[in-house]
Short mmCIF file of C-alpha atoms in Angstrom, two decimals:
data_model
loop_
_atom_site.label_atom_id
_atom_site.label_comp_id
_atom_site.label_asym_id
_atom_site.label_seq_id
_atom_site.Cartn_x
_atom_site.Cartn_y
_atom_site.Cartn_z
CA UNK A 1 -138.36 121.49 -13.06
CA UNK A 2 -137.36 125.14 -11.43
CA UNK A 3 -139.96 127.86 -11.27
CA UNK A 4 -138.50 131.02 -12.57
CA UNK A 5 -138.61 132.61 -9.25
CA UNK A 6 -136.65 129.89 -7.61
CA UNK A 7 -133.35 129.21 -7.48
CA UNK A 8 -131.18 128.64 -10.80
CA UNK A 9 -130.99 125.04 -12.86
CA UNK A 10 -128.01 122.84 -11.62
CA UNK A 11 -124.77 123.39 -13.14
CA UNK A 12 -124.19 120.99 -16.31
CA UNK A 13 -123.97 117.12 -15.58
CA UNK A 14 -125.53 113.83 -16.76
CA UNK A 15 -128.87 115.18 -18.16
CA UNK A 16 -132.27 114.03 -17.12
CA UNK A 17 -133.20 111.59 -20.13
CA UNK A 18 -136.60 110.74 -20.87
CA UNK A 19 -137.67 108.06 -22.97
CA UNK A 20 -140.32 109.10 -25.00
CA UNK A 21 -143.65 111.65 -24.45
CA UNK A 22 -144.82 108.76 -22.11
CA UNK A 23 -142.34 109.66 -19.63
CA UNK A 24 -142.51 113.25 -19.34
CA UNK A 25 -144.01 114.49 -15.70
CA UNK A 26 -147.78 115.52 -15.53
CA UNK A 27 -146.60 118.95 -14.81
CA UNK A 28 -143.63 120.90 -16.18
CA UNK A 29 -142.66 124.92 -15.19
CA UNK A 30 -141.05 125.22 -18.22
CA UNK A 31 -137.79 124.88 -20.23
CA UNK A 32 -135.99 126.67 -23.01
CA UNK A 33 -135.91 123.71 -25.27
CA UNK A 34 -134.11 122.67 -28.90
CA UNK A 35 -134.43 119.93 -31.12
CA UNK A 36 -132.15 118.34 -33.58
CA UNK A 37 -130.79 115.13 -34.80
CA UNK A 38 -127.77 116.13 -33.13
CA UNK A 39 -125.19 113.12 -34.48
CA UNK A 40 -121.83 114.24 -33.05
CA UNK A 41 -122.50 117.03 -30.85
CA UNK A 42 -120.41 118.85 -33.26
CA UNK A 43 -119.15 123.03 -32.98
CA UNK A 44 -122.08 124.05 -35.02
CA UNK A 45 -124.86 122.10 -32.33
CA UNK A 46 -122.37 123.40 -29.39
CA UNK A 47 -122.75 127.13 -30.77
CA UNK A 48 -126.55 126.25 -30.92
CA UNK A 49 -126.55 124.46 -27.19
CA UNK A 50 -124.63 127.35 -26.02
CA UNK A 51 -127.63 129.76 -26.60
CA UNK A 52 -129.71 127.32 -25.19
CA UNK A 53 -128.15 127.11 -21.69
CA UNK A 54 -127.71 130.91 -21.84
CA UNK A 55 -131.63 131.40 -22.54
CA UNK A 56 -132.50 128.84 -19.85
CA UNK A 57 -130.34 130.93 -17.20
CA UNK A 58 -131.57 134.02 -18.18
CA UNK A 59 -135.35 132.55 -17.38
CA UNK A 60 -134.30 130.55 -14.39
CA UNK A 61 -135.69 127.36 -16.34
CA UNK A 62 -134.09 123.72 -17.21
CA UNK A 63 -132.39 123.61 -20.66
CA UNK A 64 -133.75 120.45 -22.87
CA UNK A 65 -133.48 118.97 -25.97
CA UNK A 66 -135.28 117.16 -27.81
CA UNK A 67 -133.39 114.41 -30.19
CA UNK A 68 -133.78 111.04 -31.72
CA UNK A 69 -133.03 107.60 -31.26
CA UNK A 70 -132.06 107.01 -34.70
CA UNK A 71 -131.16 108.53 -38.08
CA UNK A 72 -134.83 109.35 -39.93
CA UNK A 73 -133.77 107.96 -43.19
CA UNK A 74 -133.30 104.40 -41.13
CA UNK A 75 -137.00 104.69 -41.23
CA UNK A 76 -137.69 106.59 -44.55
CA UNK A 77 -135.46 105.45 -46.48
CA UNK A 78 -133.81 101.88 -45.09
CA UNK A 79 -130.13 101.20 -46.15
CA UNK A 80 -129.66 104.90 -47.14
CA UNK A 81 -129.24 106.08 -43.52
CA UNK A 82 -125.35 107.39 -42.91
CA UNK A 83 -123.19 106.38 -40.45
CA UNK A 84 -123.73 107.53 -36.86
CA UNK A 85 -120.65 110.07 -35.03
CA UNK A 86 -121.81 108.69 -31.73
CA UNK A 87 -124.18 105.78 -30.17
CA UNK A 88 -127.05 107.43 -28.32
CA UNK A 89 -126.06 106.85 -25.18
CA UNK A 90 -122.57 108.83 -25.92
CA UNK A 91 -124.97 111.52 -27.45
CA UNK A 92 -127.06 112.16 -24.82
CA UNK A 93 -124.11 112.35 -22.38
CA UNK A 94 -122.43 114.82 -24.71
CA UNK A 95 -125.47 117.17 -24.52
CA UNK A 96 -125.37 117.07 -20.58
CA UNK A 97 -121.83 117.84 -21.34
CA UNK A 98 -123.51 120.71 -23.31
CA UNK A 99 -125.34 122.37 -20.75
CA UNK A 100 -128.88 120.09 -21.20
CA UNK A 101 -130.21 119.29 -17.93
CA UNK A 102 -133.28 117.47 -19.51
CA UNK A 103 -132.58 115.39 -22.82
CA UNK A 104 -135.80 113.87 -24.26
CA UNK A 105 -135.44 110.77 -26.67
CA UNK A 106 -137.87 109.81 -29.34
CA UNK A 107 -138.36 107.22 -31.22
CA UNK A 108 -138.32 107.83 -34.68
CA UNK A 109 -141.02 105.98 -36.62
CA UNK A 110 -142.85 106.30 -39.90
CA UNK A 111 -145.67 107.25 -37.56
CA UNK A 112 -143.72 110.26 -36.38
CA UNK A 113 -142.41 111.67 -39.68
CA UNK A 114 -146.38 112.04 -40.78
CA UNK A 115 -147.07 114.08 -37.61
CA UNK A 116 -147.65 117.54 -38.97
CA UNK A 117 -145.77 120.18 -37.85
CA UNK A 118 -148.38 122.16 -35.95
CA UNK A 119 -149.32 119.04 -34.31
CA UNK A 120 -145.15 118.31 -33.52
CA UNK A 121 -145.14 121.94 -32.08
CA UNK A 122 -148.15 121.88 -29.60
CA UNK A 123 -147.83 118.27 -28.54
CA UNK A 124 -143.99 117.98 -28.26
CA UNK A 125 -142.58 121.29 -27.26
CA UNK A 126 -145.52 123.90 -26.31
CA UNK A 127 -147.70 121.24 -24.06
CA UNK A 128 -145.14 118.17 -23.58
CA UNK A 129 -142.31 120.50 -22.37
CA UNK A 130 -144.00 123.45 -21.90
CA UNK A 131 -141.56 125.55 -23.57
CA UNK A 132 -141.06 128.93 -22.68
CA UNK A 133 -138.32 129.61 -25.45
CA UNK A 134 -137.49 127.53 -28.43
CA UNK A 135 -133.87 127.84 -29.87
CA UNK A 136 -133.15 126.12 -33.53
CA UNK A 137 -130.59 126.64 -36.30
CA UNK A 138 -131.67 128.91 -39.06
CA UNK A 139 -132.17 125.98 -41.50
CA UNK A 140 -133.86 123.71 -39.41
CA UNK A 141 -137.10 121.75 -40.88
CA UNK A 142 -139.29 119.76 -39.06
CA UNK A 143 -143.09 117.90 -39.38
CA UNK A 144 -144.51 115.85 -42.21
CA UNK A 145 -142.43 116.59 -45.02
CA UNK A 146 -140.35 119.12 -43.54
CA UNK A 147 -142.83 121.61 -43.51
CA UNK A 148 -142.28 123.32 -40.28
CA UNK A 149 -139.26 126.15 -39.92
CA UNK A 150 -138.30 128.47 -37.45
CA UNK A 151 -140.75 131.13 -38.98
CA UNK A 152 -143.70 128.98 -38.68
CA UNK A 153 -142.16 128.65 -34.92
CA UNK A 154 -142.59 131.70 -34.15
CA UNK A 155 -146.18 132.12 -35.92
CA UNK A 156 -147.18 128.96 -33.29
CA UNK A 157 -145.56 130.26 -30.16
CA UNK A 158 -146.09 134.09 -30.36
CA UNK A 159 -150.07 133.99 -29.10
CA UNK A 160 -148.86 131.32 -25.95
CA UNK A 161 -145.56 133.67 -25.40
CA UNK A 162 -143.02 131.77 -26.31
CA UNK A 163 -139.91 133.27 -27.83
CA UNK A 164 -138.23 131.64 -31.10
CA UNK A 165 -134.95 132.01 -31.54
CA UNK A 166 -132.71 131.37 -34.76
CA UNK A 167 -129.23 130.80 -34.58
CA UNK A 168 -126.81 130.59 -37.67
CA UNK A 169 -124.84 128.36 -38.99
CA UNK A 170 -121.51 127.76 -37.74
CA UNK A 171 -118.91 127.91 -40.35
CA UNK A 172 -115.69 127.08 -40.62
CA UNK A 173 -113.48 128.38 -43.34
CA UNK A 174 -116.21 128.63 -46.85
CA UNK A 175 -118.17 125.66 -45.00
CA UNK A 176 -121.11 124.84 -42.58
CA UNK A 177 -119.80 122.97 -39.56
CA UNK A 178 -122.23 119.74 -40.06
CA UNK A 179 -122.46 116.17 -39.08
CA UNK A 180 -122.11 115.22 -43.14
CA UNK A 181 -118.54 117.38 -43.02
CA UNK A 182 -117.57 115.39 -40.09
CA UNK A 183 -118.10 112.16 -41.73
CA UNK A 184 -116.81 113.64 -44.69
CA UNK A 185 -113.37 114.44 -43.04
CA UNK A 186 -113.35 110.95 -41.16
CA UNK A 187 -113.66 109.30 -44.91
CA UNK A 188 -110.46 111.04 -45.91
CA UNK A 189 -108.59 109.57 -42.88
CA UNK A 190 -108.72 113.19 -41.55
CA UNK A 191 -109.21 113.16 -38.02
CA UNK A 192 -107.41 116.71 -37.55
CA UNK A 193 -109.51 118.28 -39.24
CA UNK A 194 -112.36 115.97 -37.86
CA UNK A 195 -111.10 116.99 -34.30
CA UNK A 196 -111.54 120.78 -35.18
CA UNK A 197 -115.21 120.28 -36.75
CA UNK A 198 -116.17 118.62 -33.65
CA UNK A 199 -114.28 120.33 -31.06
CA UNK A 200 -112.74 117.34 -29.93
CA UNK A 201 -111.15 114.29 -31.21
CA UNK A 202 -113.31 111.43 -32.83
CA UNK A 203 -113.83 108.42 -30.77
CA UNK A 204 -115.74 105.22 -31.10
CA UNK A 205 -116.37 102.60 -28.33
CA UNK A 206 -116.45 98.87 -27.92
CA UNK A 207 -115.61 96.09 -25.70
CA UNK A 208 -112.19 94.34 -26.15
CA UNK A 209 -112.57 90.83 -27.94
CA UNK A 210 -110.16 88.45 -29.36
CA UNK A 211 -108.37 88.56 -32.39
CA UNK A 212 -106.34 86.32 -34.63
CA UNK A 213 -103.75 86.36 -32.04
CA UNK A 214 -100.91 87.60 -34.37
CA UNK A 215 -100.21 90.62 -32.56
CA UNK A 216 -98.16 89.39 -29.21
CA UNK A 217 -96.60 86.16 -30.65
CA UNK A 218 -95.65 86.85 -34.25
CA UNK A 219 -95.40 90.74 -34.43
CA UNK A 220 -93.93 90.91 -30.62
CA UNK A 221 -96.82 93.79 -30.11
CA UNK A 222 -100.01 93.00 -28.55
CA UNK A 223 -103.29 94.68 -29.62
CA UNK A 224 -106.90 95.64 -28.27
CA UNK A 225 -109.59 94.32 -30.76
CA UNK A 226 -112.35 96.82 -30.62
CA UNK A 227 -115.89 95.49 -31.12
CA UNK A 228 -118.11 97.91 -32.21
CA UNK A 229 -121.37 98.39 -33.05
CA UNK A 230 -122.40 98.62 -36.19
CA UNK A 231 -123.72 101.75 -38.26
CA UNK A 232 -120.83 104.31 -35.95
CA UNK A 233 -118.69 105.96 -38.26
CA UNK A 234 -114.86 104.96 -38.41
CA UNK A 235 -112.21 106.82 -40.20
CA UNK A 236 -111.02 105.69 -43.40
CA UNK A 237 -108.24 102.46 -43.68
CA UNK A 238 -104.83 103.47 -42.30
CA UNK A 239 -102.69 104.01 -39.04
CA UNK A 240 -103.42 106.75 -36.15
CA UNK A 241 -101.85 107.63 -33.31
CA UNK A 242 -104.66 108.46 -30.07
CA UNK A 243 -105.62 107.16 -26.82
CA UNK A 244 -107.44 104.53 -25.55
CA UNK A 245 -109.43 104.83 -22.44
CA UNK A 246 -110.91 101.90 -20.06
CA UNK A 247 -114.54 102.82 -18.53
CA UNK A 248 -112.60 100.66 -15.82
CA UNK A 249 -110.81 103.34 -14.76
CA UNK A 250 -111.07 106.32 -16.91
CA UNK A 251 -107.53 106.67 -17.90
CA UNK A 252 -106.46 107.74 -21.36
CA UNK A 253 -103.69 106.05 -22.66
CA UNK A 254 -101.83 106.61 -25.88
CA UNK A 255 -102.15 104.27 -28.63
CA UNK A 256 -100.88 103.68 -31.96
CA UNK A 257 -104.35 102.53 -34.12
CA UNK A 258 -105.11 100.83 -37.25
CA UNK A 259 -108.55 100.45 -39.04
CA UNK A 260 -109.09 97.73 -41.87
CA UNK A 261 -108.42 94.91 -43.10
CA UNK A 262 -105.10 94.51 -42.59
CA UNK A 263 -103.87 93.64 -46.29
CA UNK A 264 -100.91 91.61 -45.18
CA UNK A 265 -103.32 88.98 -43.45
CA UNK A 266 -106.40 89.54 -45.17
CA UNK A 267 -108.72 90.14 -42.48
CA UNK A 268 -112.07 91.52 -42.34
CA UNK A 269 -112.12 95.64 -41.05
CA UNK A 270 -112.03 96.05 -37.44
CA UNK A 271 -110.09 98.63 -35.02
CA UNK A 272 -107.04 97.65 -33.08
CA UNK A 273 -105.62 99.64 -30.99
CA UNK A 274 -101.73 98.67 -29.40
CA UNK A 275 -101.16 100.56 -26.14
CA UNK A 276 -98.00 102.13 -25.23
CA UNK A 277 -96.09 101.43 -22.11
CA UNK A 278 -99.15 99.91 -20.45
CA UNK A 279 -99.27 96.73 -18.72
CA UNK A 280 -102.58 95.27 -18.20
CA UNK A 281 -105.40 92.46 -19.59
CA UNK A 282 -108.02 94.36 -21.39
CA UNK A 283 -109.88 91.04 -22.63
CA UNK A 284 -113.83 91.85 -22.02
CA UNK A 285 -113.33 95.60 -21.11
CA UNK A 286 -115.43 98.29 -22.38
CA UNK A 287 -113.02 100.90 -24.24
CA UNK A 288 -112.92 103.74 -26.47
CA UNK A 289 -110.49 104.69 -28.90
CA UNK A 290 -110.07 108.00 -30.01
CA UNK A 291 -108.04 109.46 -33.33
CA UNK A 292 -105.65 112.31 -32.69
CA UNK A 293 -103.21 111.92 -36.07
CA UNK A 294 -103.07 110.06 -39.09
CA UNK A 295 -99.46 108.20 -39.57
CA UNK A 296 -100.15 106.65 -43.12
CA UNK A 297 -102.33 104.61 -45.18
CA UNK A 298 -102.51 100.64 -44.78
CA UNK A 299 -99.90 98.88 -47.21
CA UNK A 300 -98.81 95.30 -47.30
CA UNK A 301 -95.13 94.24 -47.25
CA UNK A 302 -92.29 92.39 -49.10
CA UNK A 303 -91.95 90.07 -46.40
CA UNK A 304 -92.64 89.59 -41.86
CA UNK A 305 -89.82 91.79 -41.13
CA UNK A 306 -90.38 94.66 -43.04
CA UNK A 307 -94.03 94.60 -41.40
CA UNK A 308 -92.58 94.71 -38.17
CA UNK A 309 -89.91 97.38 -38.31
CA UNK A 310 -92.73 99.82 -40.06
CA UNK A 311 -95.31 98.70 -36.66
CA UNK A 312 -92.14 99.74 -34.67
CA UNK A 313 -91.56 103.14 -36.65
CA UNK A 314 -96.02 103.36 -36.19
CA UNK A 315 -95.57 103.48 -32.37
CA UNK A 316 -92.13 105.44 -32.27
CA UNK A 317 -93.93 108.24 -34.44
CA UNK A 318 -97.64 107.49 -31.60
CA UNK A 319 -94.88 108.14 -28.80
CA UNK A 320 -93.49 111.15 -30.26
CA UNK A 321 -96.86 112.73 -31.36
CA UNK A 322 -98.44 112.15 -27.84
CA UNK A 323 -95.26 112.57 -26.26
CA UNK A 324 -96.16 109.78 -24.22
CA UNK A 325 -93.61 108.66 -20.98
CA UNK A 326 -91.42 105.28 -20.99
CA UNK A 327 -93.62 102.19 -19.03
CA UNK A 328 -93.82 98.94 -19.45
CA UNK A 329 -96.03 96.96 -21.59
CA UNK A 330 -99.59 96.44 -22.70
CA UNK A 331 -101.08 92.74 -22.14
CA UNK A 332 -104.55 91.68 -23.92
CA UNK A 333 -104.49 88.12 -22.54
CA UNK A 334 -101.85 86.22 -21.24
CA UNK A 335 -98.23 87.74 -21.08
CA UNK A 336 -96.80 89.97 -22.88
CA UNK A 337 -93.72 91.63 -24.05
CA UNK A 338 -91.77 94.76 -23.42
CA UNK A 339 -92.47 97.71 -26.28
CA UNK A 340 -90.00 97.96 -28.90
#
């Protein structure tokens, strides 16, 4: 950690993540710190983060943030939990992304939801991180029963000197930019709008498995079968044009997408993703696929060929939304065959 008369924090990058109060150093110089759930790293925790990072500068310290390893209600409440906008690694790289130099990680358990709130403060944030600023949303709740809020904050920190700052809500139109929006708009099969509430475009991750094998020798167009973990959110049923990108080599490469079950066949719901004008084996690679347009619902058809020509019309409508340049082909195992 930086004293505040030394030199300023790093510029943003992967964040320092610590696993648990166990792994905090004996001695911290302080940090402007936040804490939130954080699932998506949406607009609204960006505006938030933003402050953070600005605070931090302005007092020479390390930004941090404190989140969670899971959903609460996976503990409170099991089965009622929602589905997660990102895995927890993705998060905490998204809050480096942010401007969080230190990320700490706890692990939610019934044992922490009866922590008091008091007790949460002073062990977590005042003596674990040493705070010398805490910045959290106007609404936010915290401790046993949510009894803790930004008010009672401020009543903790103001005899040790730190600063409480609450920001507000993020709206976007008449509503709250949120995490339950996002997944909201990702229900409806509206990753636009998804895109906009999270400032960037939706994405889930997964390494490339087989499939039914339908795709290169019957359809004459070869998809990536996504497996991915469960409990991440995917948009609703349908077709999307986006991009898939290897953690091989970073590229993003347009796609034409579809989630489900794939009426025609009667499979169970996954994520394929066919690559355009890419020519490559994918089989065992870690990927992820992000949604930049929604062509149309899933449908079945009168018969093989009238599947085919609408999968052809699905990646001429990917090409011209991505405006993607003539290549050659993509190959998930074995050969493959030119793009219609």
């Amino acid at each position: 950690m930086t004293r505040p008369d030394g030199p300023p924090p790093p510029s943003p990058g992967a964040p320092r993540r610590l696993d648990g109060l166990a792994a905090l150093p004996a001695a911290l110089d302080g940090a402007v710190v936040t804490v939130g759930m954080f699932d998506g790293v949406h607009r609204g925790h960006r505006a938030l983060l933003d402050r953070v990072a600005a605070e931090a500068a302005a007092r020479r310290v390390p930004a941090a943030a404190v989140t969670f390893d899971r959903h609460p209600l996976a503990v409170l409440r099991p089965g009622s939990e929602p589905a997660l906008l990102t895995t927890l690694d993705r998060k905490v790289e998204l809050l480096g992304d942010a401007g969080m130099q230190v990320v700490l990680v706890l692990e939610f358990t019934r044992e922490l939801s009866e922590v008091g709130a008091e007790a949460f403060a002073t062990q977590v944030l005042f003596d674990g991180l040493a705070a010398r600023a805490v910045v959290v949303g106007e609404n936010f709740r915290f401790g046993h029963k949510a009894a803790g809020d930004p008010a009672l904050l401020a009543e903790l920190g103001r005899p040790r000197g730190v600063e409480v700052v609450a920001v507000p809500l993020q709206t976007a139109g008449d509503e709250v930019v949120s995490s339950t929006r996002v997944r909201a708009e990702l229900a409806a099969g509206d990753v636009a709008a998804a895109a906009a509430s999270l400032g960037r475009p939706h994405a889930v991750g997964g390494v490339v498995v087989a499939g039914d094998g339908r795709g290169r020798p019957l359809l004459g167009i070869p998809t990536a079968n996504l497996d991915i973990a469960p409990g991440i959110a995917i948009p609703a049923d349908g077709v999307y044009a986006g991009h898939l990108t290897d953690a091989a080599d970073g590229g993003a490469r347009p796609a034409a997408i579809s989630v489900g079950t794939n009426p025609q066949f009667g499979t169970d719901r996954r994520v394929e993703a066919h690559v355009l004008d890419f020519d490559g084996d994918l089989y065992g690679h870690r990927v992820s696929v992000s949604f930049a347009h929604h062509l149309r619902d899933q449908a079945t058809f009168a018969d093989l060929d009238e599947l085919i020509a609408q999968i052809k019309a699905d990646v001429d409508q990917t090409r011209r939304l991505l405006s993607s340049p003539p290549g050659g082909t993509v190959r998930t195992g074995g050969s493959s065959r030119p793009t219609p």
